Amino acid sequence: MSDNLYRDTRGRCPQAVPFTQAVINGLADGGGLYVPEHIPTLTIDEICELAHMPYAKRAMFIYQVFGVDLPDDQIETLMQKSYGENFDTDQICPITSLDAQTHVLELWHGPTSAFKDMALQCLPHFFSASAAKLREEGTLEHEFLILVATSGDTGKAALEGFCDVDGISIGVMYPHGGVSDIQYKQMATQKGNNVCVWSVEGNFDDCQTGAKNVFGDATYAAELSERFNISLSSANSINWGRLMPQIVYYISAYSQLVAEGKLEAGQLLDICVPTGNFGNILAAYYAKRMGVPIGMLFCASNENRVLTDFINTGTYDISSREFILTPSPSMDILVSSNLERQLFELTGRNADAIAQWMDDLKQEKRFRIDPETFAAVREQFSADAVDNATCLETIKSVFEEHDYLVDPHTAVALHVAQNLRGENPVLVASTAHWAKFGNNVYRALHDMKPGEALPEDVAALSGCELNELIAQETGMFDIPAGLAALDSMPIRFTEVIEGNVSSIEDAVSAFLVEQQS
Ligand SMILES: *Cc1c(COP(=O)(O)O)cnc(C)c1O
């Protein structure tokens, strides 16, 4: 397969780059996002054939048709590392069908029990291999420190993905007292010789601003390079190397449904995705472009409904929108960065329009797309939002009707799928195991209101103990091993730091000094 090249959504990079360079760069110069010049297509036979291979081979095949500039045998090895024993089922992301028309794609069988694993168990290997290739070619000299600010889930998935990967260290910052007991223990007990975790005084915004300021500090970048031969990277969800593994599971899911006799080859399937940064649903769009018979894409929002309003009106407006805390925190987002790639595709790759809209968003906190692009959006997407109380009610009603327990993010998608569905069967992306969000699952099962204080004896339980209680009450004993064991694992990271630039930089340097010794 010939190599594909990547160019940027704002048309500001004169030169297109291969996959490996796009992965290492993350963001393109000029602020745009990388997209492939060529989107490969598959025949329905090729798609259905995938079900007869192990998941790692499916992923390898799709990377190959995309024209990744690494040798085939290396791609194969990396995919076997990405999708092997680290998942708790060899199906990797199995499908549970609630009825003949509703299929749930379980994307949480990886080590951290959330869908970020699907990408973050894969990207680090390709990041490391890409860096090694560029070093060999003489266009890269340094190694990397991945610096991540997290509100909880992404940090753990990144730690687990980059843990003990060659030539890369990872440091994660989370808001002190601002994450759940489970999330705290998942991060503070992280294993690996190349990892560090800091609790930062302040809220998530302070963490994120702190990280941004460190990334923007040219003097510190020079110091890192001189003292440690290290460059900072974020490997965040705009990295093309995180998007590609997500395309894989939609293609794979279609073939799986056909192989299980739940779908006729060629039959249209609608897809419903609980959406935050628009990465997951964008991957479904690319799968459709590649030839998978996908009908409508349903974008499910929580009370932070900026995307739903955008899809329904053509105006993206955060000028007077407040950030709302919901039971589905991984979708609590105002600026949805991967939407930029989607609009690039739906404008027929009009980089000038994208650059203008992104500029409007920055200056005026809103942008409005033209009528043709809006029509293209409406042709592909429908959207709906779910309020917090309805989210919790859905957890309970799905459990009562189907004896199936879902997390709040999946509940949002299930409810929206119910509202928007037409004649096609629907595949609902399930993005987290319920035991990651035990508090709200408990509230849902006990008819409590969103945010209502838990009974004192329940509030006193650790996250693991609460999950045990829920398991006893529901008979759902399938708590993933990585979550069930957290109370008995040694806490490794206890450092609390200030959120200002110099405190973070000092902590990073101290970690790197320790790494060298
Ligand atoms: C990140 C995340 C989402 C949102 O996915 P996007 O790709 O950002 O749209 C939804 N649910 C869970 C549990 C997540 O961790």
mmCIF file of N, CA and C and ligand atoms in Angstrom, residues 114-116 153 246 274-281 330-331 407 409 431-432 437, ligand 1:
data_model
loop_
_atom_site.group_PDB
_atom_site.id
_atom_site.type_symbol
_atom_site.label_atom_id
_atom_site.label_comp_id
_atom_site.label_asym_id
_atom_site.label_seq_id
_atom_site.Cartn_x
_atom_site.Cartn_y
_atom_site.Cartn_z
ATOM 1 N N ALA A 114 -12.487 2.420 30.454
ATOM 2 C CA ALA A 114 -13.160 3.484 29.713
ATOM 3 C C ALA A 114 -12.691 3.467 28.264
ATOM 4 N N PHE A 115 -13.475 4.108 27.402
ATOM 5 C CA PHE A 115 -13.209 3.965 25.963
ATOM 6 C C PHE A 115 -11.912 4.619 25.517
ATOM 7 N N LYS A 116 -11.367 5.545 26.313
ATOM 8 C CA LYS A 116 -10.089 6.162 25.937
ATOM 9 C C LYS A 116 -8.999 5.099 25.735
ATOM 10 N N ASP A 153 -10.477 10.836 33.871
ATOM 11 C CA ASP A 153 -10.353 9.607 33.091
ATOM 12 C C ASP A 153 -9.211 9.582 32.084
ATOM 13 N N GLN A 246 -9.907 4.526 16.544
ATOM 14 C CA GLN A 246 -11.347 4.611 16.758
ATOM 15 C C GLN A 246 -12.116 4.287 15.479
ATOM 16 N N PRO A 274 -22.136 9.117 22.595
ATOM 17 C CA PRO A 274 -22.115 10.149 23.633
ATOM 18 C C PRO A 274 -20.897 11.032 23.395
ATOM 19 N N THR A 275 -21.133 12.300 23.085
ATOM 20 C CA THR A 275 -20.079 13.100 22.459
ATOM 21 C C THR A 275 -19.580 14.235 23.339
ATOM 22 N N GLY A 276 -18.257 14.411 23.325
ATOM 23 C CA GLY A 276 -17.632 15.506 24.044
ATOM 24 C C GLY A 276 -16.745 16.290 23.096
ATOM 25 N N ASN A 277 -15.582 15.722 22.816
ATOM 26 C CA ASN A 277 -14.622 16.381 21.941
ATOM 27 C C ASN A 277 -14.819 16.035 20.466
ATOM 28 N N PHE A 278 -15.827 15.250 20.152
ATOM 29 C CA PHE A 278 -16.209 14.884 18.792
ATOM 30 C C PHE A 278 -15.262 13.880 18.128
ATOM 31 N N GLY A 279 -14.337 13.283 18.907
ATOM 32 C CA GLY A 279 -13.410 12.330 18.305
ATOM 33 C C GLY A 279 -14.101 11.017 17.955
ATOM 34 N N ASN A 280 -14.874 10.512 18.890
ATOM 35 C CA ASN A 280 -15.503 9.215 18.724
ATOM 36 C C ASN A 280 -16.499 9.227 17.560
ATOM 37 N N ILE A 281 -17.329 10.243 17.506
ATOM 38 C CA ILE A 281 -18.341 10.286 16.438
ATOM 39 C C ILE A 281 -17.697 10.598 15.082
ATOM 40 N N SER A 330 -17.110 13.279 31.379
ATOM 41 C CA SER A 330 -16.213 13.232 30.220
ATOM 42 C C SER A 330 -16.836 13.877 28.980
ATOM 43 N N MET A 331 -18.108 14.265 29.100
ATOM 44 C CA MET A 331 -18.737 15.008 28.003
ATOM 45 C C MET A 331 -18.992 16.458 28.405
ATOM 46 N N ASP A 407 -23.223 2.992 32.430
ATOM 47 C CA ASP A 407 -22.678 4.186 33.080
ATOM 48 C C ASP A 407 -23.451 5.409 32.567
ATOM 49 N N HIS A 409 -22.589 8.051 30.833
ATOM 50 C CA HIS A 409 -22.317 8.466 29.443
ATOM 51 C C HIS A 409 -23.098 7.601 28.465
ATOM 52 N N THR A 431 -19.230 3.968 26.493
ATOM 53 C CA THR A 431 -17.883 4.514 26.635
ATOM 54 C C THR A 431 -17.241 4.303 28.003
ATOM 55 N N ALA A 432 -17.975 3.756 28.957
ATOM 56 C CA ALA A 432 -17.324 3.472 30.248
ATOM 57 C C ALA A 432 -18.060 2.340 30.958
ATOM 58 N N PHE A 437 -18.335 5.013 37.681
ATOM 59 C CA PHE A 437 -19.201 6.110 38.105
ATOM 60 C C PHE A 437 -20.241 5.618 39.119
HETATM 61 C C1 LIG B 1 -13.905 10.987 26.379
HETATM 62 C C2 LIG B 1 -15.212 10.371 26.680
HETATM 63 C C3 LIG B 1 -16.369 10.678 25.937
HETATM 64 C C4 LIG B 1 -16.381 11.697 24.823
HETATM 65 O O1 LIG B 1 -15.704 11.238 23.672
HETATM 66 P P1 LIG B 1 -15.250 12.271 22.544
HETATM 67 O O2 LIG B 1 -14.427 11.475 21.604
HETATM 68 O O3 LIG B 1 -14.442 13.326 23.266
HETATM 69 O O4 LIG B 1 -16.467 12.827 21.922
HETATM 70 C C5 LIG B 1 -17.541 10.022 26.262
HETATM 71 N N1 LIG B 1 -17.599 9.144 27.278
HETATM 72 C C6 LIG B 1 -16.516 8.832 28.033
HETATM 73 C C7 LIG B 1 -16.653 7.874 29.168
HETATM 74 C C8 LIG B 1 -15.286 9.431 27.751
HETATM 75 O O5 LIG B 1 -14.223 9.123 28.505
#
